[in-house]
GROMACS .gro file of C-alpha atoms in nm:
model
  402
    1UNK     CA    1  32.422  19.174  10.609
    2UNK     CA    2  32.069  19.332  10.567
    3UNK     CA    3  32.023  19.636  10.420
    4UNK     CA    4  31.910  19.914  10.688
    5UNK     CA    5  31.619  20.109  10.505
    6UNK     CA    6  31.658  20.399  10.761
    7UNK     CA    7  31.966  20.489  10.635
    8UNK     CA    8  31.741  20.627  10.299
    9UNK     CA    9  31.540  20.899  10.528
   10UNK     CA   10  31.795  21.152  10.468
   11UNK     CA   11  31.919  21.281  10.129
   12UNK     CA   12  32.331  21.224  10.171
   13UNK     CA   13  32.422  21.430   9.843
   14UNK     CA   14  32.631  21.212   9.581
   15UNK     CA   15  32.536  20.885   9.751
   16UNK     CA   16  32.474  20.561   9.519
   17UNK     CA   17  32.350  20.249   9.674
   18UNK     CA   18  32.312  19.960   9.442
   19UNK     CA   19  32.149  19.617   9.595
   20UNK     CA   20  31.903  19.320   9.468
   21UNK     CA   21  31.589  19.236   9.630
   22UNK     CA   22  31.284  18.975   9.496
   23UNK     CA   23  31.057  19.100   9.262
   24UNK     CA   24  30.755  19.156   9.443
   25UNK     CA   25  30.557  19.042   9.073
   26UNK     CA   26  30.747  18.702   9.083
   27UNK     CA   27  30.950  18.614   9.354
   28UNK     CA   28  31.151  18.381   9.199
   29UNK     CA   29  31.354  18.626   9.033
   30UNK     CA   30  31.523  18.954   9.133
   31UNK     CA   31  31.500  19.300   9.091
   32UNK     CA   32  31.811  19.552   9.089
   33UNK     CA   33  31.766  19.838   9.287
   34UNK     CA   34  31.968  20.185   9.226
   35UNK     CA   35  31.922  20.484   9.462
   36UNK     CA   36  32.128  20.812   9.365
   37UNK     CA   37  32.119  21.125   9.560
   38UNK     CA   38  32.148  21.435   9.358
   39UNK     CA   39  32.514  21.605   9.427
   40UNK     CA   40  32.398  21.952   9.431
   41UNK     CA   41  32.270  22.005   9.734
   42UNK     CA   42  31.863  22.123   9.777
   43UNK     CA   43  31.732  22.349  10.079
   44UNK     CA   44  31.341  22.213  10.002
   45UNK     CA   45  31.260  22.043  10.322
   46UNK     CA   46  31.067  21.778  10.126
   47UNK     CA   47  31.317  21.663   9.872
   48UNK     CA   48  31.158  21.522   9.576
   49UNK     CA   49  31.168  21.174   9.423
   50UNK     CA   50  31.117  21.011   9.121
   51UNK     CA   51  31.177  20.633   8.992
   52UNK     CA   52  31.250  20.460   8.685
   53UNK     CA   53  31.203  20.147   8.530
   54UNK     CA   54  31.473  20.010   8.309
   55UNK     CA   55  31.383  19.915   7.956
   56UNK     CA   56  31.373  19.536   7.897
   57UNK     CA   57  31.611  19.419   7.737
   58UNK     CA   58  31.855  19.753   7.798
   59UNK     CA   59  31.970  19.609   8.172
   60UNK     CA   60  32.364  19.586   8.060
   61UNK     CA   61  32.393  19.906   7.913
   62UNK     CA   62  32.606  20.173   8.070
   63UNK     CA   63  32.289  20.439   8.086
   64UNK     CA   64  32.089  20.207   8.363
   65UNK     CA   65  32.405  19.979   8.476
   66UNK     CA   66  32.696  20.242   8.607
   67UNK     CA   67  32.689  20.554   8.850
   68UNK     CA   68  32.747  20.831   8.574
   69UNK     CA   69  32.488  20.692   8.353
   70UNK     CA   70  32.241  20.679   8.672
   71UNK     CA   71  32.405  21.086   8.812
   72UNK     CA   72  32.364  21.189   8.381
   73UNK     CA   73  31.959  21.073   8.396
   74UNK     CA   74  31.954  21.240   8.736
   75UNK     CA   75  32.066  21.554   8.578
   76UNK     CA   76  31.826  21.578   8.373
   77UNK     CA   77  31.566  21.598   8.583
   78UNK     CA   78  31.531  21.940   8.758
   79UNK     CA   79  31.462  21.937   9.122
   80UNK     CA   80  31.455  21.597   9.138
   81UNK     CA   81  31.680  21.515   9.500
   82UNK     CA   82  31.685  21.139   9.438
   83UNK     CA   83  31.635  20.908   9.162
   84UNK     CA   84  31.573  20.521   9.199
   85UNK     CA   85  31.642  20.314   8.920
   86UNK     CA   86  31.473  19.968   8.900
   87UNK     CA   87  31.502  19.669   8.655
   88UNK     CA   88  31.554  19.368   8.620
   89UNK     CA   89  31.931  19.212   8.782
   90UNK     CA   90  32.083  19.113   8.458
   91UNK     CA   91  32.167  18.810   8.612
   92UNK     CA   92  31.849  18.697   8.635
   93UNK     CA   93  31.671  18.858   8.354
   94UNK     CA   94  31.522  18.446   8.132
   95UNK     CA   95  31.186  18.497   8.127
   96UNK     CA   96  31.119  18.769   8.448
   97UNK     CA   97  30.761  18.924   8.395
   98UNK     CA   98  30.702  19.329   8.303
   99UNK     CA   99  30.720  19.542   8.610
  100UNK     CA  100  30.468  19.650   8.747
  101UNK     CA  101  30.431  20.011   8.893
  102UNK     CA  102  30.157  19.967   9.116
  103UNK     CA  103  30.297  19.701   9.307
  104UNK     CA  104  30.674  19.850   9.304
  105UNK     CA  105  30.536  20.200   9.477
  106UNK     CA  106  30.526  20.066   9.856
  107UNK     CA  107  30.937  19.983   9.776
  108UNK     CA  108  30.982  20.380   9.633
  109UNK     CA  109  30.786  20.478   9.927
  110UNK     CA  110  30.986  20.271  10.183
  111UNK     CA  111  31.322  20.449   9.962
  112UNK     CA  112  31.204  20.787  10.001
  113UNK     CA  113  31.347  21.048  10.266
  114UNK     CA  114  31.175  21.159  10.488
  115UNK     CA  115  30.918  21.351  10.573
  116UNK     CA  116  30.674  21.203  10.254
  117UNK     CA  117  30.607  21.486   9.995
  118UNK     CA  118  30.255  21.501   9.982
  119UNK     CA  119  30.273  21.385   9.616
  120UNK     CA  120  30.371  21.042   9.563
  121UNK     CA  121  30.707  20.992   9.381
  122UNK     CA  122  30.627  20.934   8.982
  123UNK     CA  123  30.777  20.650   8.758
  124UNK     CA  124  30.942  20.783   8.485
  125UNK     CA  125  30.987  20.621   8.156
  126UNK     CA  126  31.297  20.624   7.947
  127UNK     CA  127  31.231  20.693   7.562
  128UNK     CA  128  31.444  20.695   7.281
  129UNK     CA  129  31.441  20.613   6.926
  130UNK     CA  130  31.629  20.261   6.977
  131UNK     CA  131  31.468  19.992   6.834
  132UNK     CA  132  31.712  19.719   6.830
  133UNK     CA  133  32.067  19.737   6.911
  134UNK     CA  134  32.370  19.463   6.857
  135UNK     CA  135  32.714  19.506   7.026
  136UNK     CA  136  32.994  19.469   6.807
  137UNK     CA  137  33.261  19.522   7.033
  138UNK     CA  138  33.379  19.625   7.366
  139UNK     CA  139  33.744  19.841   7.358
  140UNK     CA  140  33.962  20.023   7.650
  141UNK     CA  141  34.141  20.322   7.543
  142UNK     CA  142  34.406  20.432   7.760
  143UNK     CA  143  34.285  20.816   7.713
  144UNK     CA  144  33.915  20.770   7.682
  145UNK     CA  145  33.879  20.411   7.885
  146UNK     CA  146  33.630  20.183   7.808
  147UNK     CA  147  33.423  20.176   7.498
  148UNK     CA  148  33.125  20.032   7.294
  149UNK     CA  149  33.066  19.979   6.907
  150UNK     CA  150  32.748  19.873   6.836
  151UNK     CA  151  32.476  19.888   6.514
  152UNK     CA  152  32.099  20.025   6.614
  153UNK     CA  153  31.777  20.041   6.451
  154UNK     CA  154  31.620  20.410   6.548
  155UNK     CA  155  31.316  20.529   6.429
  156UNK     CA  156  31.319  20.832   6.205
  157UNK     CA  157  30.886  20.849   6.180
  158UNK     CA  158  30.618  20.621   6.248
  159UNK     CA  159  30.675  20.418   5.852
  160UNK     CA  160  31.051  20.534   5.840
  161UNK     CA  161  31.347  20.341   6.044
  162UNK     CA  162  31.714  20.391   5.999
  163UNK     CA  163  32.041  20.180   6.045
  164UNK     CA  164  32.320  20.356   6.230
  165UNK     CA  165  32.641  20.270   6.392
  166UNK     CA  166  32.777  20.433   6.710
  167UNK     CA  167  33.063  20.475   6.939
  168UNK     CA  168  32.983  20.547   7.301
  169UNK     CA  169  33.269  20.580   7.599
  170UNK     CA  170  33.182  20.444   7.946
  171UNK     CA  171  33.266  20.740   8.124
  172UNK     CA  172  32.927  20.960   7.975
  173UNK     CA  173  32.688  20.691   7.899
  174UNK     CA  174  32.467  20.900   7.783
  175UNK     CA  175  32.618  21.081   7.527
  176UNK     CA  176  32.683  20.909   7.145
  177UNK     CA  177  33.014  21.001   7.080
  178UNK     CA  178  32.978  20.877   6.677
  179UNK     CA  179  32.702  20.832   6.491
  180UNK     CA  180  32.707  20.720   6.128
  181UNK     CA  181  32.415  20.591   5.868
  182UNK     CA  182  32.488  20.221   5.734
  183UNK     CA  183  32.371  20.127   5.390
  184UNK     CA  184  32.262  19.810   5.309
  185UNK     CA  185  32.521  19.712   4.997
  186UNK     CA  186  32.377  19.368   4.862
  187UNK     CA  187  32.259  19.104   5.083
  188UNK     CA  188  32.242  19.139   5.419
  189UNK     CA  189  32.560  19.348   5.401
  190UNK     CA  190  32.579  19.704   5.512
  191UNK     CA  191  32.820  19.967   5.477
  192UNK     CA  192  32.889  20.344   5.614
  193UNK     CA  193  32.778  20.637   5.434
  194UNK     CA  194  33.054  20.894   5.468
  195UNK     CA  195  32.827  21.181   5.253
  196UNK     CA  196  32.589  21.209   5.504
  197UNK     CA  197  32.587  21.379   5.844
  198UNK     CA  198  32.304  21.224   6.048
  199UNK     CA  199  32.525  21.360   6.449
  200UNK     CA  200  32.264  21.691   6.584
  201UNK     CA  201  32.596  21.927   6.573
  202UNK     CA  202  32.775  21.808   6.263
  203UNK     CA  203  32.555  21.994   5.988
  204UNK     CA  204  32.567  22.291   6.201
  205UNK     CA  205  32.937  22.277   6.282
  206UNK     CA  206  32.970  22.234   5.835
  207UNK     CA  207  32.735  22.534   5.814
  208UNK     CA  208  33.008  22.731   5.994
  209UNK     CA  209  33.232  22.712   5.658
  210UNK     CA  210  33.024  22.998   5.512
  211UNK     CA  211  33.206  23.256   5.789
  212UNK     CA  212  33.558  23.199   5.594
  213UNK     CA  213  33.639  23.521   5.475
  214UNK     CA  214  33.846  23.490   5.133
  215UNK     CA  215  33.750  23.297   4.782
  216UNK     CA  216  34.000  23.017   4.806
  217UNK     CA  217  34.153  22.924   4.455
  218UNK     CA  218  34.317  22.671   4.609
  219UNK     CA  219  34.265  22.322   4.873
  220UNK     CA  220  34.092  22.442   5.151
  221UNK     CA  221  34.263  22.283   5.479
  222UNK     CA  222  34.117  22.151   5.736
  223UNK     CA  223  34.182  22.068   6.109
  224UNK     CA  224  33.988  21.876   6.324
  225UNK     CA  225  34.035  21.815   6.710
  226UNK     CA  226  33.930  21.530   6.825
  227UNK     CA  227  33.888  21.284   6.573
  228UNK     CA  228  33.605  20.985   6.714
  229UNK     CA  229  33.428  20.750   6.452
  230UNK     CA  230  33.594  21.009   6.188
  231UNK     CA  231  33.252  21.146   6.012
  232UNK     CA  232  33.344  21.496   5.989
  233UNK     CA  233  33.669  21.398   5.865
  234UNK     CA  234  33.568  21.185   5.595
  235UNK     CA  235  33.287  21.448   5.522
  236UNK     CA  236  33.539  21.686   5.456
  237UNK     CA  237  33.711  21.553   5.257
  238UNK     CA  238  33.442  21.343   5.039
  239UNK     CA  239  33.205  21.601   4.995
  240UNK     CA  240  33.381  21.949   5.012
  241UNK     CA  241  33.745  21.818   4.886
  242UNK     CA  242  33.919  21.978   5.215
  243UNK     CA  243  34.280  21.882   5.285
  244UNK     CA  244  34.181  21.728   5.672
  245UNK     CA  245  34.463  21.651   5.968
  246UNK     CA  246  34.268  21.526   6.244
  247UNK     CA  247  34.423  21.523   6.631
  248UNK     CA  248  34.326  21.240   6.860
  249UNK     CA  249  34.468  21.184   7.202
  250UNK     CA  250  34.362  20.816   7.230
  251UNK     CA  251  34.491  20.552   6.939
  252UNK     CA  252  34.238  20.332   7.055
  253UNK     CA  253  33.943  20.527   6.919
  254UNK     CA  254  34.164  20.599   6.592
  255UNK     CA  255  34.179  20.205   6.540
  256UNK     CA  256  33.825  20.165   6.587
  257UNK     CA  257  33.721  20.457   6.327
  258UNK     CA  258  33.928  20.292   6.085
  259UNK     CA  259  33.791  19.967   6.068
  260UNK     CA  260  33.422  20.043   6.198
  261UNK     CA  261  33.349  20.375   6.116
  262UNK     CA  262  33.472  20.380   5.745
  263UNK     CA  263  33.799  20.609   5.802
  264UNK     CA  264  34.083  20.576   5.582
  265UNK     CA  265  34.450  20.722   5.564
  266UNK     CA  266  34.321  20.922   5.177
  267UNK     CA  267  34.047  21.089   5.389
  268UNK     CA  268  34.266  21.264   5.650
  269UNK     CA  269  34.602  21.269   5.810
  270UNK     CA  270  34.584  21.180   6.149
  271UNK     CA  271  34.856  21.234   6.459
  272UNK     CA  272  34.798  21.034   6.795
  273UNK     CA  273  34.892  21.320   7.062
  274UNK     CA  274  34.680  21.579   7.267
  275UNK     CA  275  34.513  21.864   7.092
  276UNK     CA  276  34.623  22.151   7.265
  277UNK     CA  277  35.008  22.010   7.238
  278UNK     CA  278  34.984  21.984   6.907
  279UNK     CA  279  34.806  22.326   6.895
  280UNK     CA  280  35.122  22.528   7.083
  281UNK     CA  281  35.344  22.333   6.885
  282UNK     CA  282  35.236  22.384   6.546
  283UNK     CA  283  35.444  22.741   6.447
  284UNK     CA  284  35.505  22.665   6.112
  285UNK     CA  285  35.381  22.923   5.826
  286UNK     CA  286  35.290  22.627   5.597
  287UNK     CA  287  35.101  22.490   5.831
  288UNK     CA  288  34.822  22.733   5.835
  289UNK     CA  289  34.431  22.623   5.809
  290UNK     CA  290  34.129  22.764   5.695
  291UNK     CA  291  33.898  22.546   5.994
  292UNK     CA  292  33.989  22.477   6.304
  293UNK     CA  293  33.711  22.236   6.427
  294UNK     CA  294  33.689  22.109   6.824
  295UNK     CA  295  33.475  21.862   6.937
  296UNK     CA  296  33.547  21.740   7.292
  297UNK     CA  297  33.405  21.620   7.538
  298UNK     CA  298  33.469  21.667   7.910
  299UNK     CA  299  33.605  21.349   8.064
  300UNK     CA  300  33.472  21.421   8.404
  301UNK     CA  301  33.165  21.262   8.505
  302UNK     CA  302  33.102  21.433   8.835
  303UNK     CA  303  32.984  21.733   8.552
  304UNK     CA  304  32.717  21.530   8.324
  305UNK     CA  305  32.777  21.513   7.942
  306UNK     CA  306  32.955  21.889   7.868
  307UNK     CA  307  33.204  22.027   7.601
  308UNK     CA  308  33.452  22.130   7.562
  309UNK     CA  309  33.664  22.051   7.846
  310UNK     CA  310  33.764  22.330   8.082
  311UNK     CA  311  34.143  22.356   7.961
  312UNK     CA  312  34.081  22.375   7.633
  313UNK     CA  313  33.934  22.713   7.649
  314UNK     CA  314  34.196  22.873   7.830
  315UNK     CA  315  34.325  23.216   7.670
  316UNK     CA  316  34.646  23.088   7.554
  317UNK     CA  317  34.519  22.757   7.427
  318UNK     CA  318  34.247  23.023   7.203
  319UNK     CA  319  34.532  23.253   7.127
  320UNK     CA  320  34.753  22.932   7.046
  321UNK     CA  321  34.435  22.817   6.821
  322UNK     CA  322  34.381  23.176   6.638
  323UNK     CA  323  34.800  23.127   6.551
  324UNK     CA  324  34.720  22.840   6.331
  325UNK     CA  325  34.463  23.005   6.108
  326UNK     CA  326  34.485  23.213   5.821
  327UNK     CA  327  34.342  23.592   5.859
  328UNK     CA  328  34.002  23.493   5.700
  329UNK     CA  329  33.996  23.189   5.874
  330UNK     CA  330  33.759  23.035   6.194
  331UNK     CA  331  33.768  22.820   6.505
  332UNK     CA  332  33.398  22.612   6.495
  333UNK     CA  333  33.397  22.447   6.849
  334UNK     CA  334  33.094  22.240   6.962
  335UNK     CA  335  32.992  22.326   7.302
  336UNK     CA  336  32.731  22.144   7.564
  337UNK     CA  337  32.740  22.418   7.816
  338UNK     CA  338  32.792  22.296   8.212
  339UNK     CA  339  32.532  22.631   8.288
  340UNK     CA  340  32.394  22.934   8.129
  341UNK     CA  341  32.684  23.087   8.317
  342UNK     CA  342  32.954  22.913   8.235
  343UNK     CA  343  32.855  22.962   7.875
  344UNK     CA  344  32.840  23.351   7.888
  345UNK     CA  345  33.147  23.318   8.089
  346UNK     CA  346  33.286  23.112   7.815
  347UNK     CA  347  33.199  23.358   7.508
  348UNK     CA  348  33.312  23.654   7.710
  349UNK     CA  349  33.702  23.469   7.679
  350UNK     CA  350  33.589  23.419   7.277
  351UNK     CA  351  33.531  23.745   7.255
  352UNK     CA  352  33.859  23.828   7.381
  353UNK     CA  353  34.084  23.681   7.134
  354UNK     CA  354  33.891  23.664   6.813
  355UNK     CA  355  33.737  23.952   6.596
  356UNK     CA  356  33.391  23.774   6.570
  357UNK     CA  357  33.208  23.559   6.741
  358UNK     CA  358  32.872  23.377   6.609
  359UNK     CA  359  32.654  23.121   6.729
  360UNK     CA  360  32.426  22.852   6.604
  361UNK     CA  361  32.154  22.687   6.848
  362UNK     CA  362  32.184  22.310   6.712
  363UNK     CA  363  31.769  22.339   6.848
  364UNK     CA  364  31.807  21.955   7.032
  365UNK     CA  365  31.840  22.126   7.375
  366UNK     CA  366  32.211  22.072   7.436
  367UNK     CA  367  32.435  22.170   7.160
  368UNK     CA  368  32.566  22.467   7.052
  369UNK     CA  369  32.839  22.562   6.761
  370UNK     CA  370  33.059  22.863   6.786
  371UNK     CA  371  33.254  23.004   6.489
  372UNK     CA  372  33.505  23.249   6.569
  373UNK     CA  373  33.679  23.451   6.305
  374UNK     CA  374  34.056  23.549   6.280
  375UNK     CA  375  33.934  23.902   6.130
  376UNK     CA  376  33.657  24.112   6.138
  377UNK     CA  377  33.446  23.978   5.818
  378UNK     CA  378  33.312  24.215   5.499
  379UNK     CA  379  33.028  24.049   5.395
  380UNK     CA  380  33.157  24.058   5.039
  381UNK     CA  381  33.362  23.711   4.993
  382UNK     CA  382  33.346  23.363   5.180
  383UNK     CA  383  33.374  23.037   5.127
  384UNK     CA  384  33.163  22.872   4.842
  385UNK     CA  385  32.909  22.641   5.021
  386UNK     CA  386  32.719  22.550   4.671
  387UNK     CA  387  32.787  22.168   4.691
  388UNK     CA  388  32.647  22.145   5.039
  389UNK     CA  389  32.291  21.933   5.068
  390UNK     CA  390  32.007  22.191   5.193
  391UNK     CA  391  32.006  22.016   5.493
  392UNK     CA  392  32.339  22.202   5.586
  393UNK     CA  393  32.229  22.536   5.389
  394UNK     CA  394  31.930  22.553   5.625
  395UNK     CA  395  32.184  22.609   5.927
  396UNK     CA  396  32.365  22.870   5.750
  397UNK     CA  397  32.042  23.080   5.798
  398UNK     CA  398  32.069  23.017   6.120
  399UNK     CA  399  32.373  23.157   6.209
  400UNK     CA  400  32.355  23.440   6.437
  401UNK     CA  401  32.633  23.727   6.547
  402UNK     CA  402  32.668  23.730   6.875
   0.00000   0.00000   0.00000
């Protein structure tokens, strides 16, 4: 059955429409069409549009191929009512010819609501450091559902490029769940680099350490919810000598940390379960830690990328994380806030349970780190941070009491 264009004149919020139509620049092959309408609804009687081309070469992956990856780009772009996504059908992608804009605006046009804005809709390009990417593997998790491993080239500078391998979950295709350097060994071999943290939020989230409150003449300990490619945890443990238990609710993800991502059973001791069980279950005086580290994601797409998820920062899962601490210990959390609303919202609950609360803007535009302390802090002990790399010192400066 044809596809009825009128039924594009009115902006229908949360509506995705996927189809295939010829490519106007060569006939012979086909184009695959997206349309998404924004879900939060707009009162402008002219809604505005934009379009994208896909990337060559990028048609398969989860960013320009699913709904959430299409509604996460759409988020991104303020104001923007609809967004129309065109590329190649990956089908039918031997030897199609570059898109051209030009000739593809009469199709945006005919996709636009109506009444026309007076501007035309723009084409939007997608940028990102990816040079070259291979897939490794494709996984389901039970928890976290379907998954990709895969090795990129990024560029670092216009002489400098950079081997990295990442872990990204179907449900937020836009957000890089791991993200680890690779080494090339001998050969054409590579391996991970476990000393390094190349993730925005990890240095920052390290940083946090300096907030302990006591001189420890002993193991500092270590836990860590939510576990992913295991970088922190084998950070911890490599580089600052902590004792690390990690949480993760999916054993999926643990398998694929431990043979992709470098993660072995002497780095950390790891329990398959959910974090804020393990959290109200953990009552046991020897059982106190120095960290508490969170990093969670929301699994609900409907919201774009965001951290942590709602229910973990209810007051008795905070009061229930503050139990497992020592008195000069923190909670370091990384948070993508859903609005600036939700985020004061969120501190105000902090605020609430702990004695201090302090924040560190990670400066990409999306994360931040809150540390939380146990007790109120006096400035004359902490942690000793002196075998951090001054790529992690830098952040400490940039802590900030909030």
């Amino acid at each position: 059955m044809a596809l009825d264009v009128r039924i594009f004149e009115t902006v229908s919020p949360s509506r995705f429409i996927s189809f295939t139509i010829p490519n106007p620049n060569s006939p012979s092959h086909l184009l695959r069409v997206a349309v998404l309408d924004s879900p939060i609804h707009s009162s402008d009687s002219s809604p505005r549009v934009a379009a994208m081309l896909v990337p060559k070469h990028r048609e398969t992956d989860w960013i320009f191929s699913t709904e959430s990856g299409h509604l996460q780009l759409l988020l991104n772009l303020p104001n923007i009512s609809r967004l129309i996504l065109i590329g190649d059908d990956p089908d039918d992608i031997s030897n199609s010819p570059a898109d051209d804009s030009e000739r593809l605006k009469p199709l945006v046009a005919a996709l636009s609501p109506k009444p026309l804005t007076k501007e035309e809709a723009p084409f939007l390009i997608y940028e990102d450091d990816v040079v070259s990417r291979v897939e490794l593997e494709r996984s389901v998790g039970p928890y976290v559902g379907e998954m990709v491993i895969e090795d990129v080239e990024i560029e670092i500078d216009e002489v400098t490029r950079e081997f990295r391998r990442r872990l990204r979950f179907k449900r937020t295709p836009n957000l890089v769940q791991s993200d680890i350097k690779m080494v090339r060994t001998r050969g054409e071999e590579f391996e991970p680099r476990l000393t390094e943290l190349v993730h925005p939020y990890l240095a920052p989230m390290v940083a946090s350490l300096s907030l302990i409150g006591c001189d420890l003449k002993r193991r500092p300990k270590a836990l860590c919810i939510g576990v992913g490619g295991g970088g922190l945890l084998s950070f911890l443990k490599l580089k600052l000598g902590f004792e690390v238990t990690g949480v993760e609710i999916d054993p999926e993800v643990l398998r694929v940390a431990r043979r992709y991502f470098g993660l072995e059973e002497r780095f950390a001791s790891v329990h398959v379960g959910d974090g804020v069980d393990f959290l109200k279950r953990l009552d046991d005086v020897d059982s106190k830690f120095d960290v508490l580290m969170v990093d969670l994601d929301s699994s609900d797409p409907v919201h774009g990328v965001s951290a942590p998820p709602v229910e973990f920062v209810a007051k008795d899962v905070l009061l229930a994380a503050r139990a497992v601490l020592v008195p000069c210990g923190v909670l370091v959390i990384n948070v993508i806030p859903l609005s600036k609303t939700f985020y004061e919202e969120l501190k105000d609950v902090f605020r609430g349970v702990f004695a201090e609360l302090y924040e560190i803007d990670v400066g990409n535009g999306e994360n931040f780190v809150l540390v939380a302390t146990v007790s109120i802090r006096d400035g004359n002990s902490g942690f000793s941070m002196d075998n951090l790399a001054p790529v992690i010192l830098k952040y400490v400066d940039a802590i900030q009491r909030i």
